[in-house]
Each structure stands twice: as C-alpha cells, then as structure tokens.
CSV table of C-alpha atoms and ligand atoms in Angstrom, one decimal:
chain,number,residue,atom,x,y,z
A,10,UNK,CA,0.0,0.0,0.0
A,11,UNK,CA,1.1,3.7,-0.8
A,12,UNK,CA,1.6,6.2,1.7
A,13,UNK,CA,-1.4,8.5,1.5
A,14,UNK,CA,0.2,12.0,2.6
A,15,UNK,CA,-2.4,14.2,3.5
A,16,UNK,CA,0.0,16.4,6.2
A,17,UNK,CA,1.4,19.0,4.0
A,18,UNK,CA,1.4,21.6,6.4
A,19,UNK,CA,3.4,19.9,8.4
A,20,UNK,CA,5.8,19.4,5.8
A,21,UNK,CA,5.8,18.5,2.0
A,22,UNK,CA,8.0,16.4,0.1
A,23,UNK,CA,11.0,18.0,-2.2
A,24,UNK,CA,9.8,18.3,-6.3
A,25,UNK,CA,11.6,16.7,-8.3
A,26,UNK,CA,12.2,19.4,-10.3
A,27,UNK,CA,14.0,21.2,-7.1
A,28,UNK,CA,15.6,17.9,-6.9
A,29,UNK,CA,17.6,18.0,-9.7
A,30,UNK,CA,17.9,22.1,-9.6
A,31,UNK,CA,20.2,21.5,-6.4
A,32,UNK,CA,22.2,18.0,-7.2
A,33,UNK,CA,25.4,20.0,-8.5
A,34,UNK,CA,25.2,21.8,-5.2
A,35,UNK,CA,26.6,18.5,-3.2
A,36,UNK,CA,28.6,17.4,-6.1
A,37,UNK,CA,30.5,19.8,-8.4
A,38,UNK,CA,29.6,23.6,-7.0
A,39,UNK,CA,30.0,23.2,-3.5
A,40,UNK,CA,32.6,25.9,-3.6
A,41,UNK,CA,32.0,28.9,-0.7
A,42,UNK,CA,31.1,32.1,-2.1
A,43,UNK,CA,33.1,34.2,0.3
A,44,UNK,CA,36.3,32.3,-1.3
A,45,UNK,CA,38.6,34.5,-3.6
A,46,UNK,CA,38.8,32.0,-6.4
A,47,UNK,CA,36.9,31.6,-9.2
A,48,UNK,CA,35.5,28.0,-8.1
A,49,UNK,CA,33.8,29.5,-4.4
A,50,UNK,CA,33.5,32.8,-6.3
A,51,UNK,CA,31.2,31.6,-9.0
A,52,UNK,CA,28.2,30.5,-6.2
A,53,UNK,CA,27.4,34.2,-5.3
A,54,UNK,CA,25.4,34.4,-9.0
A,55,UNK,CA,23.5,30.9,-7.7
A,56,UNK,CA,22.3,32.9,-5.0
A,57,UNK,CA,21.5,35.9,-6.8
A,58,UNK,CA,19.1,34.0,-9.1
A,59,UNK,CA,17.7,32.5,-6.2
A,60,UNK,CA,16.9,35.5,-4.1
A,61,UNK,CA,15.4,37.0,-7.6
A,62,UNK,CA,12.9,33.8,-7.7
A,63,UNK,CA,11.7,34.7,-4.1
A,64,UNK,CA,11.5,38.3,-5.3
A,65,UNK,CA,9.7,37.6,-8.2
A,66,UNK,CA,6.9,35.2,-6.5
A,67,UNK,CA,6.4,37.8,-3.6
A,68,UNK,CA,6.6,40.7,-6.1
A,69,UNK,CA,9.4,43.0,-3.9
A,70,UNK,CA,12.7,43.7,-4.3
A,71,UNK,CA,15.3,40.9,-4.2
A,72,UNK,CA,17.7,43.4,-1.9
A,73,UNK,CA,14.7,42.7,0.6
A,74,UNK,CA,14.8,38.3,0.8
A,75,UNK,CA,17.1,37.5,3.7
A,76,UNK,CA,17.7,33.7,3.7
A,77,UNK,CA,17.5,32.4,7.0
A,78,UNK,CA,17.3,28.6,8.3
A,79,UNK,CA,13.9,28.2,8.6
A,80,UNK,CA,11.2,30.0,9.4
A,81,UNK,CA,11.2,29.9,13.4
A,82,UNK,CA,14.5,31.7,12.6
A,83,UNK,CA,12.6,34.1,9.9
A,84,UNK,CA,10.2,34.8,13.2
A,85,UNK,CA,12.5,35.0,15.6
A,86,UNK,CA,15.2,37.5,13.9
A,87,UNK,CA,11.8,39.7,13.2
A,88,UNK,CA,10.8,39.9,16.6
A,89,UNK,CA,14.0,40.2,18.0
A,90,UNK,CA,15.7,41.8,15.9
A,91,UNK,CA,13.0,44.6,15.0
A,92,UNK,CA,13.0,44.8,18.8
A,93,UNK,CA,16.8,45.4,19.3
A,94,UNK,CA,16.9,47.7,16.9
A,95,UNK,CA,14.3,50.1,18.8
A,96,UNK,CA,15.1,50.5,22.3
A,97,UNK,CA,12.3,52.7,23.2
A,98,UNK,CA,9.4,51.1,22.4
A,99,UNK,CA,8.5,48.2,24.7
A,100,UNK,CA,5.4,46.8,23.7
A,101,UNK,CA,4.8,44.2,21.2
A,102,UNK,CA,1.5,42.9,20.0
A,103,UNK,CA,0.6,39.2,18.9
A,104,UNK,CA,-2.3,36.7,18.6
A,105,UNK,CA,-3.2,33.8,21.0
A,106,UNK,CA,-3.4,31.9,17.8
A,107,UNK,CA,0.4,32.2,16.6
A,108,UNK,CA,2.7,29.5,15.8
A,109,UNK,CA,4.9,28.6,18.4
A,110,UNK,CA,8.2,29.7,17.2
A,111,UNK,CA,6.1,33.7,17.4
A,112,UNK,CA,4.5,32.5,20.6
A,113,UNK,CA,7.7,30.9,22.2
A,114,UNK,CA,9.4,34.2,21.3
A,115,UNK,CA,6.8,36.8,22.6
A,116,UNK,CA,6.4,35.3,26.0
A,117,UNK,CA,10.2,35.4,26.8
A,118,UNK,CA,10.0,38.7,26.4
A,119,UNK,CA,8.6,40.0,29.5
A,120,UNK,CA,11.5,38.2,31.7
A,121,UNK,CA,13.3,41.3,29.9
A,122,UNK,CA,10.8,44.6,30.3
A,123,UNK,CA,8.5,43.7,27.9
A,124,UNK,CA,4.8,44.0,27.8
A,125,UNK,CA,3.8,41.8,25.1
A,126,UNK,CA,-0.6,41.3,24.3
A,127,UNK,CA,-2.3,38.7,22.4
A,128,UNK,CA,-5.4,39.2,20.7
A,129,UNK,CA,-8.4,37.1,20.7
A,130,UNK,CA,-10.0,35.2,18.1
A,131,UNK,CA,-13.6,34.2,17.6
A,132,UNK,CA,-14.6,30.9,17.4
A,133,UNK,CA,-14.4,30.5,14.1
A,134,UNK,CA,-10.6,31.6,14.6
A,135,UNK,CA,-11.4,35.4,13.5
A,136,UNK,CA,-9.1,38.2,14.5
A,137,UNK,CA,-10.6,40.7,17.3
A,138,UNK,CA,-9.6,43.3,15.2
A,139,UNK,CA,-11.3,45.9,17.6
A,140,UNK,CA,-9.2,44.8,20.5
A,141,UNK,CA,-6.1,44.9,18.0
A,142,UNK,CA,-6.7,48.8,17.0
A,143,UNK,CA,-7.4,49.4,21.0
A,144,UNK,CA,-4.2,47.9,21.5
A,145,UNK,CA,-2.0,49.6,19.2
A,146,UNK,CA,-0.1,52.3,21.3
A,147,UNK,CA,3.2,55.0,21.5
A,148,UNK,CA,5.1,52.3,23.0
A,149,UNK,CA,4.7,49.6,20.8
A,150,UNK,CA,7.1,48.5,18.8
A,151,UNK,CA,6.1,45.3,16.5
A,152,UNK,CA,2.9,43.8,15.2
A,153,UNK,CA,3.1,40.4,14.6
A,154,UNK,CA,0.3,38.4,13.2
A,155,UNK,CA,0.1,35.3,11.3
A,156,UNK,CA,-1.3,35.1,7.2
A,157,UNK,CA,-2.5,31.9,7.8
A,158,UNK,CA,-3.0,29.9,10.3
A,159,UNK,CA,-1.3,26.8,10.4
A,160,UNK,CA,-3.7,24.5,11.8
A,161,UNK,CA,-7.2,25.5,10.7
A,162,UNK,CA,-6.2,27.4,7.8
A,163,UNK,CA,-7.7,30.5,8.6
A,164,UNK,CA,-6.5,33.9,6.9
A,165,UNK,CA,-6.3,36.6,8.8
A,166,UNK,CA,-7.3,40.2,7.1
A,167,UNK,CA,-3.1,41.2,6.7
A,168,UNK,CA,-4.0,44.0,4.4
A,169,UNK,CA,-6.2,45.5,6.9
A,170,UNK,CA,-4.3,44.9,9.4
A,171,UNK,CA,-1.0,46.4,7.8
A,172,UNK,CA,-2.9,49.5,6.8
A,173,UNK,CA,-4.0,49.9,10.3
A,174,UNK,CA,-0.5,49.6,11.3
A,175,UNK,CA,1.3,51.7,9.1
A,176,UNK,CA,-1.3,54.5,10.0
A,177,UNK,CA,-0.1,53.7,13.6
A,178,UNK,CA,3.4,54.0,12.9
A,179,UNK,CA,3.8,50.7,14.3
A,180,UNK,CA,5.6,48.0,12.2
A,181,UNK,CA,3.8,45.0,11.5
A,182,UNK,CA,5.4,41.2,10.4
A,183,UNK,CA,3.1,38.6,9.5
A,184,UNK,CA,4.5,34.6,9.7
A,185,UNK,CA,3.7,33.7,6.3
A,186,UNK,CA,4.9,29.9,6.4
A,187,UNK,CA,1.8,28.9,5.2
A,188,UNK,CA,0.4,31.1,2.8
A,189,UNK,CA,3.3,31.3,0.8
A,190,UNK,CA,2.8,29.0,-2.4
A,191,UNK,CA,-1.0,28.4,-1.4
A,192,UNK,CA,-2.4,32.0,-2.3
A,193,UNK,CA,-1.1,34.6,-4.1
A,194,UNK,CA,0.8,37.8,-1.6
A,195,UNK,CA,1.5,40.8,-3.9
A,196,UNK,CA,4.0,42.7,-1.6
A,197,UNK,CA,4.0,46.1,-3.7
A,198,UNK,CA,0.5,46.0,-3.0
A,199,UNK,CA,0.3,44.7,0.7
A,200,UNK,CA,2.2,47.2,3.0
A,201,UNK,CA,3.8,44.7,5.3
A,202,UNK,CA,7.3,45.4,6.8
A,203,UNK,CA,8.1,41.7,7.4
A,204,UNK,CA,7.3,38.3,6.5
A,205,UNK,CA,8.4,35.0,7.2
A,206,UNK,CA,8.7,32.0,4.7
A,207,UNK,CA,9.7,28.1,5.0
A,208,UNK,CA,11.1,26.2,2.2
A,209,UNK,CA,10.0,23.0,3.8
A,210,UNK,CA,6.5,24.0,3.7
A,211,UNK,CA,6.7,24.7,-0.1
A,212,UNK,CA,8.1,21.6,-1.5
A,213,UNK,CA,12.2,22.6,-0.5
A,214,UNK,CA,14.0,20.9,2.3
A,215,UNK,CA,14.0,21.3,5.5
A,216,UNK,CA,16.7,24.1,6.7
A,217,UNK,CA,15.7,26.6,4.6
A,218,UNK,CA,14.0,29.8,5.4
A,219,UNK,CA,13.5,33.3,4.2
A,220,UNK,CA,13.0,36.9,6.2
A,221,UNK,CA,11.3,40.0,3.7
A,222,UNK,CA,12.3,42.8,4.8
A,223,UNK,CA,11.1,46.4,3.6
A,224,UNK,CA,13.7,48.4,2.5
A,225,UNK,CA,14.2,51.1,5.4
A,226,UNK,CA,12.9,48.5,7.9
A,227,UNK,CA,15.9,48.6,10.6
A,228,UNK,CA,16.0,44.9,11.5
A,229,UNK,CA,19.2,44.4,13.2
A,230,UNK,CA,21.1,40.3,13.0
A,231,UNK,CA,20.5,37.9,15.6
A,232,UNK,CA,22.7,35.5,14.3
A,233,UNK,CA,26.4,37.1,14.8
A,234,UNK,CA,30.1,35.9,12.8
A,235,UNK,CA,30.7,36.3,9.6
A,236,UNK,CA,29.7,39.3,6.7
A,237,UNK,CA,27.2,36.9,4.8
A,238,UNK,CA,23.7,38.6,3.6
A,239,UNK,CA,25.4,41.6,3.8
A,240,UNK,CA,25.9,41.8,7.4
A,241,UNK,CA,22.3,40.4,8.0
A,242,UNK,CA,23.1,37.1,9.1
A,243,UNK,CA,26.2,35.0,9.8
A,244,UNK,CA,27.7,32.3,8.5
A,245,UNK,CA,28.1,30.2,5.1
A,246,UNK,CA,25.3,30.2,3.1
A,247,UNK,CA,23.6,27.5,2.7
A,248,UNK,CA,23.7,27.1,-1.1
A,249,UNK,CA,21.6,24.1,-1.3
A,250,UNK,CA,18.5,25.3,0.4
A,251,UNK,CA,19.1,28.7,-1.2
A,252,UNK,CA,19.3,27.0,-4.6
A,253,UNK,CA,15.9,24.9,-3.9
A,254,UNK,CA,13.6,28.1,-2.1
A,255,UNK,CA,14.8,30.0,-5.4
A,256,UNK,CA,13.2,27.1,-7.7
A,257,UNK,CA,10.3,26.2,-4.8
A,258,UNK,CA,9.3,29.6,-5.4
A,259,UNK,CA,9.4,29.6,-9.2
A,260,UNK,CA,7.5,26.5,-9.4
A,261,UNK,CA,4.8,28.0,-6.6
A,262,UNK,CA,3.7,30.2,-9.4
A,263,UNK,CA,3.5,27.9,-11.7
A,264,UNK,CA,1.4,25.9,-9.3
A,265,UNK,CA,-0.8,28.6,-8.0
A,266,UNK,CA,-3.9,27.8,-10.2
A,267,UNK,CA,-3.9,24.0,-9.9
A,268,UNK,CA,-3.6,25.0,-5.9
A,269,UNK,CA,-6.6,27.2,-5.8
A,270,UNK,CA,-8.6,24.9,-8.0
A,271,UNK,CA,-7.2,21.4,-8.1
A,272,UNK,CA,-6.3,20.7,-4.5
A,273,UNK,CA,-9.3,23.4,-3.4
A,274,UNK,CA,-11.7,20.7,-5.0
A,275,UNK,CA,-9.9,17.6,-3.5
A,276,UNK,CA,-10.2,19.2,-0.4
A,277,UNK,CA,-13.5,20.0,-0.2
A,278,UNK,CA,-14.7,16.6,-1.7
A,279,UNK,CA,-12.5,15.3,1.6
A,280,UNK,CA,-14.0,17.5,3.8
A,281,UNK,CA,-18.0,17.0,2.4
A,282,UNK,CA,-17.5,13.2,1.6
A,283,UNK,CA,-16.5,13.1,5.8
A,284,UNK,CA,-18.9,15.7,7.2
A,285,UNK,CA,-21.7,13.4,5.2
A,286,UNK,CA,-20.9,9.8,6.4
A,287,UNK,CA,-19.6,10.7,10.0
A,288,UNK,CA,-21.7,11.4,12.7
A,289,UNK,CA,-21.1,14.8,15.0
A,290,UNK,CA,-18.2,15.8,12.7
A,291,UNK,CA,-17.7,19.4,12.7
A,292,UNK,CA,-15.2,22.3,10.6
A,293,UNK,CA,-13.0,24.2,12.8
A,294,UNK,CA,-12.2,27.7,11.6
A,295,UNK,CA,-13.2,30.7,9.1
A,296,UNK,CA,-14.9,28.4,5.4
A,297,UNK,CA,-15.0,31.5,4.1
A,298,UNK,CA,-11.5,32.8,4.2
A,299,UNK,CA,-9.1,29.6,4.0
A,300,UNK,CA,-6.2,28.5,2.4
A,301,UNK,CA,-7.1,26.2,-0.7
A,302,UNK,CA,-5.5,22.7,1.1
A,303,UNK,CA,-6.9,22.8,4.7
A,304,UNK,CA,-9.7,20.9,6.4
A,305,UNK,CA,-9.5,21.0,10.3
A,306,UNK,CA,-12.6,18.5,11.3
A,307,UNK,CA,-13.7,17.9,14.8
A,308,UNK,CA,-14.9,14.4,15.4
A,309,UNK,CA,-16.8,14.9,18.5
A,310,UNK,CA,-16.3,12.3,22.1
A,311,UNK,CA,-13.3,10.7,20.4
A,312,UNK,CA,-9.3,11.5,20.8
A,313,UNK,CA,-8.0,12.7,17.2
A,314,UNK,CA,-4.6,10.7,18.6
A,315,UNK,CA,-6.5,7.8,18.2
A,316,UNK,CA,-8.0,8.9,14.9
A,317,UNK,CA,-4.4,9.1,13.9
A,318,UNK,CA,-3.7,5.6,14.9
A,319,UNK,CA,-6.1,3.6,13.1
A,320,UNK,CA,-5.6,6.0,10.0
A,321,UNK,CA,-1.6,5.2,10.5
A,322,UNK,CA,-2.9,1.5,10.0
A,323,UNK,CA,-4.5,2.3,6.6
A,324,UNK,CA,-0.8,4.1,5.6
A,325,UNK,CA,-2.6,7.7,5.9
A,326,UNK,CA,-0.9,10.5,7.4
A,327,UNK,CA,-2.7,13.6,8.9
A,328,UNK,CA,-2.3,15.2,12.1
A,329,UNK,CA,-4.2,16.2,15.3
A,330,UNK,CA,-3.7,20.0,15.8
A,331,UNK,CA,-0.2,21.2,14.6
A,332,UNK,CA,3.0,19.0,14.2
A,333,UNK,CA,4.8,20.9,16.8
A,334,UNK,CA,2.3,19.9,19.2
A,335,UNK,CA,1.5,16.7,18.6
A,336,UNK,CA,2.9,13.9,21.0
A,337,UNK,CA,1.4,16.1,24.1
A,338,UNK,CA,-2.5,15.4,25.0
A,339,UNK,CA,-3.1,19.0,25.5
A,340,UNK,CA,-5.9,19.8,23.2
A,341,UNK,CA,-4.4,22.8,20.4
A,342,UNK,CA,-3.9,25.9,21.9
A,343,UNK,CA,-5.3,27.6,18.6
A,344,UNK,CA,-9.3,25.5,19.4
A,345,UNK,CA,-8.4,26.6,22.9
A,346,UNK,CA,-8.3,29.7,21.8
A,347,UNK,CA,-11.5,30.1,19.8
A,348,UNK,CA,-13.3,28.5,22.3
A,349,UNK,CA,-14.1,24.8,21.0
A,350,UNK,CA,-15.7,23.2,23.3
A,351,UNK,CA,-13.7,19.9,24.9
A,352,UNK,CA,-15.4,17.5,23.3
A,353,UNK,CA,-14.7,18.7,20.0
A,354,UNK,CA,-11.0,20.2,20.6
A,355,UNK,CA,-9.5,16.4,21.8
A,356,UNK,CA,-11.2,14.6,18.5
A,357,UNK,CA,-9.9,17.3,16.0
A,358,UNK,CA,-8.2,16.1,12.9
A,359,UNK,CA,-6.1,18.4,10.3
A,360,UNK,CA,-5.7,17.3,6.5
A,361,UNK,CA,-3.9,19.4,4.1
A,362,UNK,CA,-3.4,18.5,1.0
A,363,UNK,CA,-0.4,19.0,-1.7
A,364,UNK,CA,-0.6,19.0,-5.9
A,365,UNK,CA,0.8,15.2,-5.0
A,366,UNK,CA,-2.8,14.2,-3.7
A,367,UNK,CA,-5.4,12.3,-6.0
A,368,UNK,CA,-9.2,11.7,-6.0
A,369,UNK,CA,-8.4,8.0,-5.4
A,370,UNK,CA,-6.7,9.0,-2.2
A,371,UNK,CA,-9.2,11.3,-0.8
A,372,UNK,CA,-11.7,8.6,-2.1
A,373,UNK,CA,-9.7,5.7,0.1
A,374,UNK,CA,-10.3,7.8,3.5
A,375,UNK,CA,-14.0,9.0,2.9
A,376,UNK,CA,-14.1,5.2,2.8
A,377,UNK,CA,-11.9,4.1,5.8
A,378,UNK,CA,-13.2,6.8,8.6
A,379,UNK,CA,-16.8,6.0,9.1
A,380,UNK,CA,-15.9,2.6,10.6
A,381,UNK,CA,-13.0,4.2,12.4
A,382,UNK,CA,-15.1,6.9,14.0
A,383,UNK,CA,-17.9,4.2,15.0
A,384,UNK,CA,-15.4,1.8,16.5
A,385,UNK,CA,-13.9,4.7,18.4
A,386,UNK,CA,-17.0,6.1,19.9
A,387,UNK,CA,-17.9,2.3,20.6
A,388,UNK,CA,-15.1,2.5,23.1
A,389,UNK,CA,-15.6,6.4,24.1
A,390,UNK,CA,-16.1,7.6,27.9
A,391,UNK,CA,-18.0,10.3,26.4
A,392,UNK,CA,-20.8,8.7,24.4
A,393,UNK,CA,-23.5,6.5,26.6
B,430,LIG,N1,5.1,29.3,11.4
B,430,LIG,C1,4.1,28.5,11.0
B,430,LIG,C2,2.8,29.1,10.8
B,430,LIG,C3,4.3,27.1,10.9
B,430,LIG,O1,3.3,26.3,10.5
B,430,LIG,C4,5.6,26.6,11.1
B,430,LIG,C5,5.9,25.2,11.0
B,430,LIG,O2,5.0,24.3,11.2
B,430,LIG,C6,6.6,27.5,11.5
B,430,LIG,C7,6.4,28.8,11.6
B,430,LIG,C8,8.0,27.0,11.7
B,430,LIG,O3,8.7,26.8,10.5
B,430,LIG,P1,10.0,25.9,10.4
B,430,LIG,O4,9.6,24.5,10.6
B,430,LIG,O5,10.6,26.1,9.1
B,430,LIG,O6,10.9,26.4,11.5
C-alpha cells in the first residue's frame, strides 16, 4: 500500500524538479562564495538568481529576501531583531493563535521589560480586530500576526491589518509559512514590513528559510560571525537550500492555479465526503476565508490521537492539531483559543493536501473513517 500523505502543512516532500535544480550543489559547486577563487566565487550568482525567484513570487525587491534557516528563525530574527533595533518602544502585540516559534518568542519577552498582548480570536478563529486597533499604542514596537493559520487554515485580514498599522506607525510582520505558495501575496501591494517564509512547507528541504524585509525596515542580526547577507546574518550560506527556495518559489507560481482549483476541490470533496458519512463531525475555523488545502474536522467524544492511529494502519498521514504539538494530549492551543468546546478540541483532525494528492486518495479515507469513527466512539467515555 502507498503512503497517503495528506500532512502537508506539516511538511511536503522536495519536487523533483527542485531535486535535480540542487544536485550539482553537493557534487560539483560546493565551492564557498566568500572564497577569492573563481570556483567559491562563482556560487554568489547561484544565489542571486535565487533571491530574484523569491522576489519575483512575492513581487518585492530581491535586496529585501534575507535567507535564514527556517522560518522559526525568519520569526524569531523579526521579533527580536526589529525589537533590538528600537530601544524605546517596549510593547509588542501578537495573537493567541500564533505559531509557536512567534508565541515561544513573545512570552520570553517580558522576563526582559516587555509587555507583550495577544489578541483574541472568535470561534471561528477570527481576528478581534477591535481589541487589535485598541491595542496599538506610542510604546509599541512590533505587530506580529500570522497570514494563515497553520492548523485551521484560517486567513487573517493582513491588508487591513498592515494599513491599520502603518497608519499607527507601528511595524507589522506577518509569519507567512503557510500562505506562501497556497495563495497569491502581492507585496507592492500589501504594506507589510516583514514576512516569514519556510522552504520545507513549499516543497524545499527542510533548513531553509527566508526573512522579507522592507527596504528602510531597521531589522538588526541575531545570528552574529561572519559578513554573509550583507551583514544580516552569519555564517556560510547555505547554497543548497538557497538553490531549492529559489526554484520552490518559481515552481509556486506555476502551481498557484492548480492550488486554488485542483487541491481546493480535492479538499472540499475530503471534507464533504466526511462531514456526510460521519456522525457529530464538525469544521473548525473561518470556510470563508481559508487556504485552498486545509480541512480541520472535529470528530466529537473521540481523541484525534486515536484517529491518527487507526488512520496510520491504513498508511494515511494527517495530524491532530499542529505538528509541533503533537505527541502532548493538550488539546491545540489555537481551538483553545477560539473557544471549542472539549469535546470537540480532543477529537480534531487536520488534512492538508499538496498537488501530489489524487481523487483516489481522498476517495480511500472517505471510505476508511466512518468505521474508524464508529469503533472509536464504541469505546468512548463520552458517548453513553
Ligand atoms: N510558522 C508557522 C505558521 C508554521 O506552521 C511553522 C511550522 O509548522 C513554522 C512557523 C516554523 O517553520 P520551520 O519548521 O521552518 O521552523
């Protein structure tokens, strides 16, 4: 039996195509651009095309793609970094929803002086966008809200919020790891200061990330050595990854349409073929405004660890909340924090499909979870 991948926002496998882009990389130009001869010398234009790929799918300026590890790192030397380099504001403004690598970051903040707020969401994972504008103050420094979320697939209204912020003075960086490559971000258009990118999560390796930065935006390094991205971050570049983010990207816009049709329709065949033959199975998160590959279902009075289980058996992979939290039996912090109700939080499952996804597959686990969700609740504390 195949492997039926249907966890794609916790990762997606490398195209081929950015495969064979990056072979040479490990093989014949593995030189290091800082060298003085011509073999190191002759990466630096490797990199250049790269950074111009990025560029060119974000629409900005390729003097503006910083290329990071990953994007925790793209979060972290945003936060931290924006915060450094303005000593007098103290305040920085999140959402209860964030990733952890934002979250993680905020609260170790106030150990050192800072006030940092998180804004609420509704329970369809919604923004509080009143609270967000009452925050918004003289001392704060950084807004930093998420494009999409990564477990419900929720978008959040970034234009409106990076109007709102720019108005304020305030600078505003949005974690974009997992729009990017699932809907299209115009950044000539979209006033955002800062924005965070994973090549893992667009069909690069792992160990890849990327940091936009908005020309004038004082961001100062977090990761010190070396004279690499012009003084932005340390140490040898990692030509590989660069190489494969560079063709990731190029092949994102490509892949755009079939995303926002293709996968959109395999999606929501998954998600109505499940809704209609299981029982007390509910959508977690904003229908309306979702990114084209994300269903998050609750499956009400069972554990979605032992969803996982018997789907494992059957060779399908999904996940129960995000990656990063999996392994604990705390229900999600992100249906925590729109309110879903117990029940529902512990039993919630999250597919999210890739271009690498067929009807056949989708087909296999309309067919498989009916009998799953009845044996479960058959054993279920919570159903008499
Ligand atoms: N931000 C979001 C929204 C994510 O989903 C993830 C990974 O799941 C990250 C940040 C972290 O990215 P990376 O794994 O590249 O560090």
């Amino acid at each position: 039996m195949k492997t039926i991948y249907l966890d794609n926002n916790a990762t997606t496998r490398v195209a081929d195509e950015v495969f064979e882009e990056i072979k040479p990389f490990f093989s014949e130009l593995y030189g290091n651009p800082s060298s003085m001869h011509t073999f190191g010398g002759q990466i630096g234009k490797h990199i250049k095309k790269a950074r111009k790929q990025v560029a060119t799918l974000l629409n900005c300026d390729p003097s503006e793609i910083l290329f990071t590890s990953c994007g925790t790192e793209s979060d972290n030397n945003a936060i931290l970094g924006t915060l450094s380099a303005m000593p007098t504001r103290r305040k920085i403004i999140t959402s209860r929803v964030e990733h952890q690598a934002v979250l993680a970051t905020c609260r170790s903040l106030p150990s050192q002086g800072y006030h940092v707020v998180e804004i609420d969401v509704d329970k369809n994972g919604r923004l509080d966008m009143e609270q967000l504008e009452r925050e918004i103050d003289d001392d704060t420094a950084l807004v930093s809200i998420m494009y999409a979320n990564n477990e419900t697939g929720t978008i959040f209204p970034i234009e409106e919020i990076a109007k709102l912020t720019k108005s304020r003075g305030v600078l505003f960086h949005t974690d974009a790891v997992q729009a990017v490559g699932k809907i299209p971000i115009d950044l000539e258009k979209l006033p955002v200061d800062m924005l965070s990118i994973s090549g893992h999560k667009l069909h690069a390796p792992k160990g890849i990330g990327v940091l936009y930065i908005r020309k004038g935006t004082h961001v100062k390094p977090i990761i010190l050595g070396g004279h690499q991205e012009s003084g932005r971050r340390a140490g040898t570049e990692n030509i590989t990854g660069v190489v494969a983010i560079g063709k990731a990207c190029e092949l994102a816009q490509e892949w755009m349409q079939h995303e926002n049709t293709v996968v959109k329709q395999l999606r929501d065949r998954l998600e109505k073929g499940l809704l209609s033959s299981c029982k007390d199975a509910i959508v977690n998160g904003d229908v309306e405004n979702r990114l084209p590959n994300t269903t998050n279902i609750s499956f009400e009075f069972i554990e979605g660890e032992a969803i996982l289980l018997m789907l494992d058996q059957f060779e399908i992979c999904a996940s129960s909340g995000s990656a990063c939290t999996s392994g604990s039996l705390e229900p999600s912090h992100v249906l925590r924090a729109m309110g879903i109700p117990f029940t529902a939080a512990h039993g919630s499952i999250r597919f999210s499909l890739s271009k690498y996804n067929n009807e056949a597959e989708v087909d296999f686990v309309i067919e498989k979870m009916p009998a799953i969700i009845d044996r479960l609740r058959e054993l279920s504390p919570f159903v008499k």
